[in-house]
Tab-separated table of C-alpha atoms in Angstrom:
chain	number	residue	atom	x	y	z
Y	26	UNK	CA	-5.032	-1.510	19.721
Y	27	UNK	CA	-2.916	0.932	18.177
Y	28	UNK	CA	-2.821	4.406	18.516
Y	29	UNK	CA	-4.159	4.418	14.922
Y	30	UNK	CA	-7.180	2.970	15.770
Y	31	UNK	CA	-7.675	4.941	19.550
Y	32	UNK	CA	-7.422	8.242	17.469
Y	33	UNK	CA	-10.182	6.671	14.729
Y	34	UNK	CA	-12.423	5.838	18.091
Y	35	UNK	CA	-12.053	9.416	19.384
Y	36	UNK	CA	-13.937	10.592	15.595
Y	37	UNK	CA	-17.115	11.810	16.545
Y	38	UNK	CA	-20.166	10.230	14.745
Y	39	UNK	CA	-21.242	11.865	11.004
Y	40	UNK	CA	-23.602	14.396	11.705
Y	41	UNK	CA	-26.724	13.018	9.432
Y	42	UNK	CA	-29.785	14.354	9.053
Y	43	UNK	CA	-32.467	12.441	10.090
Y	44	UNK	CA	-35.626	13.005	7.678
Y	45	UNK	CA	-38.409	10.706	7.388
Y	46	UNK	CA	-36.991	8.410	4.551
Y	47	UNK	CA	-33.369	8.381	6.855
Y	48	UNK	CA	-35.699	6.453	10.054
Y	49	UNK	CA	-37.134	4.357	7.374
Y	50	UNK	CA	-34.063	3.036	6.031
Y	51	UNK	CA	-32.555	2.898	9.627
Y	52	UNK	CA	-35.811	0.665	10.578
Y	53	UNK	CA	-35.165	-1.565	7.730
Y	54	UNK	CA	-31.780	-2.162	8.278
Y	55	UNK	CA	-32.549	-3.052	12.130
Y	56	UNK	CA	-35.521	-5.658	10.554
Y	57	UNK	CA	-33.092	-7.199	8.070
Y	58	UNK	CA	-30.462	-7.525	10.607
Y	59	UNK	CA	-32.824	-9.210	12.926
Y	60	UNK	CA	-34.438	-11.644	10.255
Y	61	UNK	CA	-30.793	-12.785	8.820
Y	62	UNK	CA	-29.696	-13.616	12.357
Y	63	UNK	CA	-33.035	-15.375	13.300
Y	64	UNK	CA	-32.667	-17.432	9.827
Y	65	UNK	CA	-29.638	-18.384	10.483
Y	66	UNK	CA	-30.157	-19.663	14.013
Y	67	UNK	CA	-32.753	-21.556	12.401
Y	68	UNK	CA	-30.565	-23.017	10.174
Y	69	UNK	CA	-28.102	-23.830	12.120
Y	70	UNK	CA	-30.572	-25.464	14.900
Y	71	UNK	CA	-32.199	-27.462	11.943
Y	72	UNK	CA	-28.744	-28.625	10.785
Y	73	UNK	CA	-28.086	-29.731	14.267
Y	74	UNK	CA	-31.453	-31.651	15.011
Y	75	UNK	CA	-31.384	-33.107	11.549
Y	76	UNK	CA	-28.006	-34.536	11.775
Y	77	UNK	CA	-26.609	-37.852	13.372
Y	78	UNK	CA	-25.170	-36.108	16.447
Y	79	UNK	CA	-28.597	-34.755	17.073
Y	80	UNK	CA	-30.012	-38.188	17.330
Y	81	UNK	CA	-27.341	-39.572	19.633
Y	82	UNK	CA	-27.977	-36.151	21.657
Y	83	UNK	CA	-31.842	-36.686	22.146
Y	84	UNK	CA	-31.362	-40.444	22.809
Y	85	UNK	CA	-28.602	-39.758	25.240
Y	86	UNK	CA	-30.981	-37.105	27.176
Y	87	UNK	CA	-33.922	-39.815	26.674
Y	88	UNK	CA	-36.037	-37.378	24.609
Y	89	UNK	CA	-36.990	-38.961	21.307
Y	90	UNK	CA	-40.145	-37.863	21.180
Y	91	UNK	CA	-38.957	-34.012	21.353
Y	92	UNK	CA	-37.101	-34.508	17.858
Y	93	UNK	CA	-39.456	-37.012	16.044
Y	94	UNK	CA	-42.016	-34.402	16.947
Y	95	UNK	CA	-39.255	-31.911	15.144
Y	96	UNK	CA	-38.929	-34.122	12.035
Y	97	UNK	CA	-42.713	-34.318	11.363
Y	98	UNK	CA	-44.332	-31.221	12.231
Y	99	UNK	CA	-41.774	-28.636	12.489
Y	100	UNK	CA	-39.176	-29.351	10.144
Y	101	UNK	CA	-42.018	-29.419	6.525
Y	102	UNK	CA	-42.009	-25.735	8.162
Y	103	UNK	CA	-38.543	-25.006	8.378
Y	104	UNK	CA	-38.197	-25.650	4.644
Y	105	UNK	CA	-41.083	-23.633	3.657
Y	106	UNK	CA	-39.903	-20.748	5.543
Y	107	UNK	CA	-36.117	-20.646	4.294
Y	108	UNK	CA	-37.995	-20.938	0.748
Y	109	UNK	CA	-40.283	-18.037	1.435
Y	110	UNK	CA	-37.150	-16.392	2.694
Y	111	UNK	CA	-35.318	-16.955	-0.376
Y	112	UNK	CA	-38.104	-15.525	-2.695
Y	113	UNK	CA	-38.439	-12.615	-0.174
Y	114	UNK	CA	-33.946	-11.932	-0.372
Y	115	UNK	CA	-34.740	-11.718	-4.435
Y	116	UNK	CA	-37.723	-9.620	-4.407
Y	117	UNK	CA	-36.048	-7.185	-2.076
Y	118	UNK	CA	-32.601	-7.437	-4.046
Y	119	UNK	CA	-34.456	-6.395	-6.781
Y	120	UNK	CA	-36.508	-3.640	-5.538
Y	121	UNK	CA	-33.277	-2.534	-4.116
Y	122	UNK	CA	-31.213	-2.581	-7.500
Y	123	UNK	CA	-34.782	-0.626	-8.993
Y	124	UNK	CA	-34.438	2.442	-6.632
Y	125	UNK	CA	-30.531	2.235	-6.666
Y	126	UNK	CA	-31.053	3.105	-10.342
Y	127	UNK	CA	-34.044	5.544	-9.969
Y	128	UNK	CA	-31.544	7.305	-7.462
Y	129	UNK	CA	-28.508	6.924	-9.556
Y	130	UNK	CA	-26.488	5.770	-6.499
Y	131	UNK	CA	-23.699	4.330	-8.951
Y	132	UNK	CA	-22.200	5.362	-12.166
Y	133	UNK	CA	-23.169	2.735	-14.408
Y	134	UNK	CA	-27.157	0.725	-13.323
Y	135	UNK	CA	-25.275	-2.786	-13.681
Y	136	UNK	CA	-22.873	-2.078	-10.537
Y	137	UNK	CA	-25.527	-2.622	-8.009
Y	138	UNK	CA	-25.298	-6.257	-8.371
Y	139	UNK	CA	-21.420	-6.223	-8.610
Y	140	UNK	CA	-21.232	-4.296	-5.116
Y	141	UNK	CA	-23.303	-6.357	-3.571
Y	142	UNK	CA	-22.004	-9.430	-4.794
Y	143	UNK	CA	-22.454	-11.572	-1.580
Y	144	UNK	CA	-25.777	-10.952	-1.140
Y	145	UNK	CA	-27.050	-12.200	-4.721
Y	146	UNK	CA	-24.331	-14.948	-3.660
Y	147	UNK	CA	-26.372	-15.586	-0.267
Y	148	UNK	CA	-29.146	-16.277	-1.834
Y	149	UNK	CA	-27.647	-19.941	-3.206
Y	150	UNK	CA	-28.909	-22.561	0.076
Y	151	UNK	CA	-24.899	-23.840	-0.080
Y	152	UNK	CA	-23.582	-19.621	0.352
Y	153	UNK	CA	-26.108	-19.023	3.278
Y	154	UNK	CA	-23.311	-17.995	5.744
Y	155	UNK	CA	-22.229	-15.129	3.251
Y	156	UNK	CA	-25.652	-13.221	4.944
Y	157	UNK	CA	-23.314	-12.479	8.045
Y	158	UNK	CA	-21.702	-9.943	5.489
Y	159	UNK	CA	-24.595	-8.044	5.403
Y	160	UNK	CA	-25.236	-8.265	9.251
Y	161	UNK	CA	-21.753	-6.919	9.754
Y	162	UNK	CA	-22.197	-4.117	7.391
Y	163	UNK	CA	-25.609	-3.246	8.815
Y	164	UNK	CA	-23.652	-3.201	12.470
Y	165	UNK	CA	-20.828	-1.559	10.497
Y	166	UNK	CA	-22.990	1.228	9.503
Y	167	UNK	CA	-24.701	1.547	12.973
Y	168	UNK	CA	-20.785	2.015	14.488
Y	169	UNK	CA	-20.173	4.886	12.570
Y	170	UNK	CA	-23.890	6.557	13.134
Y	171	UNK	CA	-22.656	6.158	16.862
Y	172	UNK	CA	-25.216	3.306	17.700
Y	173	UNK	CA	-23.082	0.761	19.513
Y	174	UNK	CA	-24.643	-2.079	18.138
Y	175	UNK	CA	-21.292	-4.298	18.766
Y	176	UNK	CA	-19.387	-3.664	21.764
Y	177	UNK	CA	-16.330	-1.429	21.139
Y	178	UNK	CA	-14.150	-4.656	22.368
Y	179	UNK	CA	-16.027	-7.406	19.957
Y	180	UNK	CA	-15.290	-4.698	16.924
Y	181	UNK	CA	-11.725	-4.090	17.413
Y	182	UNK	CA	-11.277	-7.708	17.548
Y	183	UNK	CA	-12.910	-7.917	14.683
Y	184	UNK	CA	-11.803	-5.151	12.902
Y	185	UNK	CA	-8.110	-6.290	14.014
Y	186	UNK	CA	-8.580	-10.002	12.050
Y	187	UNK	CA	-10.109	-8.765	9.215
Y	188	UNK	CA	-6.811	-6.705	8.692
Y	189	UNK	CA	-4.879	-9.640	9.573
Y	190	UNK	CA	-6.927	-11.907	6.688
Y	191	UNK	CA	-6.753	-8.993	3.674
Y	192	UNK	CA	-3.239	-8.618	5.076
Y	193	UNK	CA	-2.026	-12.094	4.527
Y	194	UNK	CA	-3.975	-12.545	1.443
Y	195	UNK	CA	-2.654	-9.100	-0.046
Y	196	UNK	CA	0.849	-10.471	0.980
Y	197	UNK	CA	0.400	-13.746	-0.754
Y	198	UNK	CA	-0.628	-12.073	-3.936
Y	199	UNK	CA	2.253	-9.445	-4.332
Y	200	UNK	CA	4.917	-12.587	-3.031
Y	201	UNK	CA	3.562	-14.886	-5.471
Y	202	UNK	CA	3.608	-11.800	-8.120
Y	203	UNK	CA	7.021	-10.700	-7.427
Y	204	UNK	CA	8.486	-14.111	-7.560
Y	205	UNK	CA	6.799	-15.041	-11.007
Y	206	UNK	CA	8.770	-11.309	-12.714
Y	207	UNK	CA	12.227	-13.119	-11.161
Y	208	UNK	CA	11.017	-16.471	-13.004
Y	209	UNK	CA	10.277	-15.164	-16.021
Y	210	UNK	CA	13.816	-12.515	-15.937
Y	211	UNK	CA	15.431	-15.958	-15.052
Y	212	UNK	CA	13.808	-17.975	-17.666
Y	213	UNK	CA	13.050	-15.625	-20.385
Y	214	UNK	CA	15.741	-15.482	-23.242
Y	215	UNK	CA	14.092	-11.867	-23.787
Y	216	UNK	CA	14.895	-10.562	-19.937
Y	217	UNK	CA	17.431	-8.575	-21.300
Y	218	UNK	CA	14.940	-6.424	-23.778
Y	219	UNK	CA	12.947	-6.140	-20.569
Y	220	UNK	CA	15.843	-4.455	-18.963
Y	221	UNK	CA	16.913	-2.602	-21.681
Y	222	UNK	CA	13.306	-1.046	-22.324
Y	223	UNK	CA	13.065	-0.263	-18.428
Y	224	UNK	CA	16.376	1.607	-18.759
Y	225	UNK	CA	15.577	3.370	-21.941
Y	226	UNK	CA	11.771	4.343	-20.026
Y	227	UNK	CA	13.782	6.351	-17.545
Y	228	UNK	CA	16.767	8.069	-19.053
Y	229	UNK	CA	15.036	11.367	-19.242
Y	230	UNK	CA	13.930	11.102	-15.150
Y	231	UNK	CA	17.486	9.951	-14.710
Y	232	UNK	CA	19.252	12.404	-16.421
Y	233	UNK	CA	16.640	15.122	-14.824
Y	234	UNK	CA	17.494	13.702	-11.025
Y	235	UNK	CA	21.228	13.583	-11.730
Y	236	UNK	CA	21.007	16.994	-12.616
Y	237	UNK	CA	19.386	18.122	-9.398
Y	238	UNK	CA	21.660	16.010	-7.697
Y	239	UNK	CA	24.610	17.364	-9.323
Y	240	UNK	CA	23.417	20.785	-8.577
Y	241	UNK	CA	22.406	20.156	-5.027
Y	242	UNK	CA	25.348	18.501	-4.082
Y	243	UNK	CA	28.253	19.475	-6.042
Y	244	UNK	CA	27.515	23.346	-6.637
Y	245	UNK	CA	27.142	23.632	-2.533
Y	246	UNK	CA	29.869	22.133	-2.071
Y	247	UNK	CA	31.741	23.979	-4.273
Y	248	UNK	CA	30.586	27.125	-3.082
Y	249	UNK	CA	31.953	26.446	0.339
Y	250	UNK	CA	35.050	25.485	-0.557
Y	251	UNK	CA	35.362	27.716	-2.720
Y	252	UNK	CA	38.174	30.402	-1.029
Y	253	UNK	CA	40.074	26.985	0.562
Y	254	UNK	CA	40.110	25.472	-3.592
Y	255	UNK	CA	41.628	28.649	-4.800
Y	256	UNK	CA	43.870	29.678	-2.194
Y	257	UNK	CA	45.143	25.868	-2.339
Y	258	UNK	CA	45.846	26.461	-6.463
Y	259	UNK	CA	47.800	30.194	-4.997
Y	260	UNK	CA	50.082	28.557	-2.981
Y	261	UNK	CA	50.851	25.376	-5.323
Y	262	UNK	CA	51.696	28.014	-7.784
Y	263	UNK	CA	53.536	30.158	-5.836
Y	264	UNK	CA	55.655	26.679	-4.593
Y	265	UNK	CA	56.019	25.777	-8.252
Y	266	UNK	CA	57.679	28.955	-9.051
Y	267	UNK	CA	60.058	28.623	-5.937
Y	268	UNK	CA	61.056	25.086	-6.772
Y	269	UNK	CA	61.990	26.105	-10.394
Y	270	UNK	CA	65.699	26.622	-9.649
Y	271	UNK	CA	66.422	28.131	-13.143
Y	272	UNK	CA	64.569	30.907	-12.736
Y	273	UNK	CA	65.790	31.137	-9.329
Y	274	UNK	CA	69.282	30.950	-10.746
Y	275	UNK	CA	68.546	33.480	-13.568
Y	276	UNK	CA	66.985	36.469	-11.258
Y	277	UNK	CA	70.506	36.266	-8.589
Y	278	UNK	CA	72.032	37.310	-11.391
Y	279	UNK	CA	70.530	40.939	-11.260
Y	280	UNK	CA	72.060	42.862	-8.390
Y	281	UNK	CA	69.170	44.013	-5.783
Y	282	UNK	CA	66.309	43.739	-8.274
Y	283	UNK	CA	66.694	39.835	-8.358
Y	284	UNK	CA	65.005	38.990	-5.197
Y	285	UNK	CA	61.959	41.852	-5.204
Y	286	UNK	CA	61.523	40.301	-8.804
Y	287	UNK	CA	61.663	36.989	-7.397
Y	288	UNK	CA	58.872	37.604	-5.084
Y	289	UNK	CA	56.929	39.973	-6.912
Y	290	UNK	CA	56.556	36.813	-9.515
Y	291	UNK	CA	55.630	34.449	-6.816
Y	292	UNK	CA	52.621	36.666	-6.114
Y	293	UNK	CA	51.607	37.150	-10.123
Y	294	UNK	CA	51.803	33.211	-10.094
Y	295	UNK	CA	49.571	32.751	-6.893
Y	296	UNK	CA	47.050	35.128	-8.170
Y	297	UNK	CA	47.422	33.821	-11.762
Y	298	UNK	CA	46.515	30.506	-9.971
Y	299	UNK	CA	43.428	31.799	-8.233
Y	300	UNK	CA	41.982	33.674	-10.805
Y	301	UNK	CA	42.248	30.425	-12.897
Y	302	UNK	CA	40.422	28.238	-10.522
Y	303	UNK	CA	37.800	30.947	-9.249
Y	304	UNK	CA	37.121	31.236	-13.425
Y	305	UNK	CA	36.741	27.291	-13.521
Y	306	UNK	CA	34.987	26.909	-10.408
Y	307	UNK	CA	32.223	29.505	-11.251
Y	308	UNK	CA	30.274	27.600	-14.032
Y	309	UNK	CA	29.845	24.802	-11.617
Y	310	UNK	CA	28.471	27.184	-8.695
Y	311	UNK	CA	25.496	28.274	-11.004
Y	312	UNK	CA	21.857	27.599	-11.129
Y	313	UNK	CA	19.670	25.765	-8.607
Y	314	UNK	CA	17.741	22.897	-8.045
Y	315	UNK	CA	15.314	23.998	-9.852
Y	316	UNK	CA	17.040	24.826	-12.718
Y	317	UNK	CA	20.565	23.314	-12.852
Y	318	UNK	CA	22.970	24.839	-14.668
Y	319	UNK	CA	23.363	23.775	-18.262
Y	320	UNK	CA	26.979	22.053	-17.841
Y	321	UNK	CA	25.066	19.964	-15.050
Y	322	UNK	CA	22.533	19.245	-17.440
Y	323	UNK	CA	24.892	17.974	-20.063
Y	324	UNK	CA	26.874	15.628	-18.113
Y	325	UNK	CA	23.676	14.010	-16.709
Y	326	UNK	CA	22.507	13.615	-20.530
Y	327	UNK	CA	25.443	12.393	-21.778
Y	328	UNK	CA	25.481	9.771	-19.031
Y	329	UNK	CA	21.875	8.818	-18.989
Y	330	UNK	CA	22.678	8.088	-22.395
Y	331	UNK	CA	25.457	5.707	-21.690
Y	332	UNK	CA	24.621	2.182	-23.791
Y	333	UNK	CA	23.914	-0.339	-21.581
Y	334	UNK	CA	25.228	-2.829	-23.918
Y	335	UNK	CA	28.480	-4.072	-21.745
Y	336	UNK	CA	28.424	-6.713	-19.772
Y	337	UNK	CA	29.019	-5.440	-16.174
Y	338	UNK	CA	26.920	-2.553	-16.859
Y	339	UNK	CA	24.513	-5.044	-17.686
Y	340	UNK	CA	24.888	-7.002	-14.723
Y	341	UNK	CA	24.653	-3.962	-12.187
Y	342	UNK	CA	21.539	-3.048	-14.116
Y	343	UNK	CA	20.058	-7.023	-13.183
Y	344	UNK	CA	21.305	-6.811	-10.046
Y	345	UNK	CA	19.912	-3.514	-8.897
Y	346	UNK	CA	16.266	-5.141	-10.690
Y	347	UNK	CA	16.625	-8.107	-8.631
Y	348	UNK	CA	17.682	-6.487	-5.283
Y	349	UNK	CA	14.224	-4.059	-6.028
Y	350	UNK	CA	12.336	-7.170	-6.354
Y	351	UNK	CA	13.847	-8.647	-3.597
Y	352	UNK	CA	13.560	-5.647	-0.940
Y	353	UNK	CA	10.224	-5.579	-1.786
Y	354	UNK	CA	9.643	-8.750	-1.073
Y	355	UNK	CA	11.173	-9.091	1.666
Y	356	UNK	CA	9.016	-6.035	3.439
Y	357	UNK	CA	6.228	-7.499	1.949
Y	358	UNK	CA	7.068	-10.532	4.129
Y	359	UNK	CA	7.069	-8.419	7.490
Y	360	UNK	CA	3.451	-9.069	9.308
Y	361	UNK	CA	2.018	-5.691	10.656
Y	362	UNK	CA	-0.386	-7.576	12.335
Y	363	UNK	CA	2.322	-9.875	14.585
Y	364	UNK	CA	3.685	-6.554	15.617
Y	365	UNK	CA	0.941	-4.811	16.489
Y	366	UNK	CA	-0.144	-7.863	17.962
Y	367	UNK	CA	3.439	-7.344	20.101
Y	368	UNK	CA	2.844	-4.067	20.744
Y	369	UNK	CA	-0.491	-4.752	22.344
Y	370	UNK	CA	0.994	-7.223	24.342
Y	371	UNK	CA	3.442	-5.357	26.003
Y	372	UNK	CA	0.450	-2.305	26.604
Y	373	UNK	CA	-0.822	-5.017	28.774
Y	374	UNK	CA	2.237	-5.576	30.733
């Protein structure tokens, strides 16, 4: 099986103490396993003698007189007993449901029959296969204790179907859910409200994550590019300046002063430049996740409240709804059990 269920094999047992009333119960649980099975073969032998296939059988191994001795003296029996048994499942259920609300082992005294639905099922003659519940629960209980009851093999076979059925029925339910939303958003003349109020549910957590975003992303970023942004501005400056040919022009006009002016001006202008970026730069470096800076936080309002009354904002909205519904779907569709069932098949090999 998976490694999932080696490491839950490796748990050790719960430690339990064993009093008196613990061996009683454990006692009980070992008779009522016992008499469930052993009424059940019953059953299921009585069905078969009592049936048209049993008659061909007999005849066919020439013993007649073995089943019309069944029919006559055993079977008035047979139905006695499964009555007796019946009045015996009720009396216990209800001494059961009694101490379970002496003992307060629920919150409310009317869960007991709830919880043990299939049993008060079980006791109908048509629901008499619904006792194996309580056999494998019994056996269930014994697994845990440490009691083998079931070989490890039998109960990871079983354990591995019963994932497969509550799988597959689970994965029917949320399919079957998922595709009656996209009906009714396809259907519905109100879909749009439906959308709208989503949207309007989670502007604040929008505008909140865009924030953080912003802050995480952005303000990093910013931070180490920092001395490459503003040196960048410096030097477009400082180009600007030389490509002006005017001034150029103007400063040749003063003898030997023209070109140390020239230059000095260049550098006022680069460092003009960077101060000016550095200073716009800075308000976008502050804050932290945490707490993103308040122009951050403005920008992320103002957006998450954008009105979502346009048309293509609109249809991104339905189309990120129906790619949700979709994706989820789709996973939904993907049968853990086939591939665990592929992984155990290539253990083996």
């Amino acid at each position: 099986m998976t490694e999932q269920a080696t490491d839950q094999d490796n748990i050790e047992a719960p430690k339990v103490e064993k009093t008196v009333g613990w061996w009683i119960a454990f006692g009980y649980d070992i008779f009522m396993m016992f008499i469930i099975v052993f009424n059940l073969f019953c059953l299921s032998a009585n069905a078969f003698l009592m049936s048209e296939f049993g008659n061909w059988f007999f005849n066919e191994i020439q013993l007649p007189q073995v089943l019309h001795y069944y029919k006559t003296d055993l079977y008035p029996w047979v139905v006695k007993t499964e009555s007796w048994f019946i009045t015996f499942l009720i009396a216990e259920l209800g001494i059961r449901w009694f101490i379970a609300i002496i003992n307060k082992h629920h919150a409310r005294w009317f869960f007991f029959p709830f919880i043990h639905w299939y049993e008060i099922l079980a006791i109908n003659p048509y629901l008499r296969f619904l006792r194996l519940i309580r056999v494998g629960i019994i056996a269930y209980r014994f697994h845990e204790l440490g009691y083998k009851v079931v070989p490890d093999s039998i109960m990871k076979r079983v354990l591995f179907y019963y994932r497969v059925v509550m799988e597959e029925i689970s994965d029917r339910v949320v399919i079957t859910v998922i595709d009656s939303i996209k009906h009714e958003l396809n259907t519905s003349s109100t879909h749009k409200k439906i959308i709208h109020n989503l949207v309007d549910h989670h502007r604040e957590q929008f505008a909140q994550t865009l924030a953080e975003i912003l802050q995480e992303a952005l303000a990093t970023e910013l931070k180490a590019q920092n001395t490459a942004i503003t040196n960048g501005v410096g030097q477009i400056v400082r180009q600007a300046i030389e490509d002006t040919p005017q001034l150029t022009q103007l400063l040749r006009l003063i003898p030997i002063a023209g070109s140390m002016i020239e230059n000095q001006i260049q550098n006022i202008g680069q460092q003009l430049g960077e101060n000016i970026t550095q200073g716009l730069i800075d308000p976008f470096t502050q804050g932290n996740v945490q707490s993103p800076n308040s122009t951050y936080q403005l920008i992320s309002t103002k957006l998450s409240q954008l009105n979502i009354d346009n048309q293509k904002l609109e249809e991104l909205v339905e189309s990120v709804v129906y790619e949700s519904l979709e994706s989820v779907r789709q996973q939904v569709k993907v049968k853990q059990w086939q591939i665990e069932l592929e992984k155990n098949d290539q253990a083996k090999e």
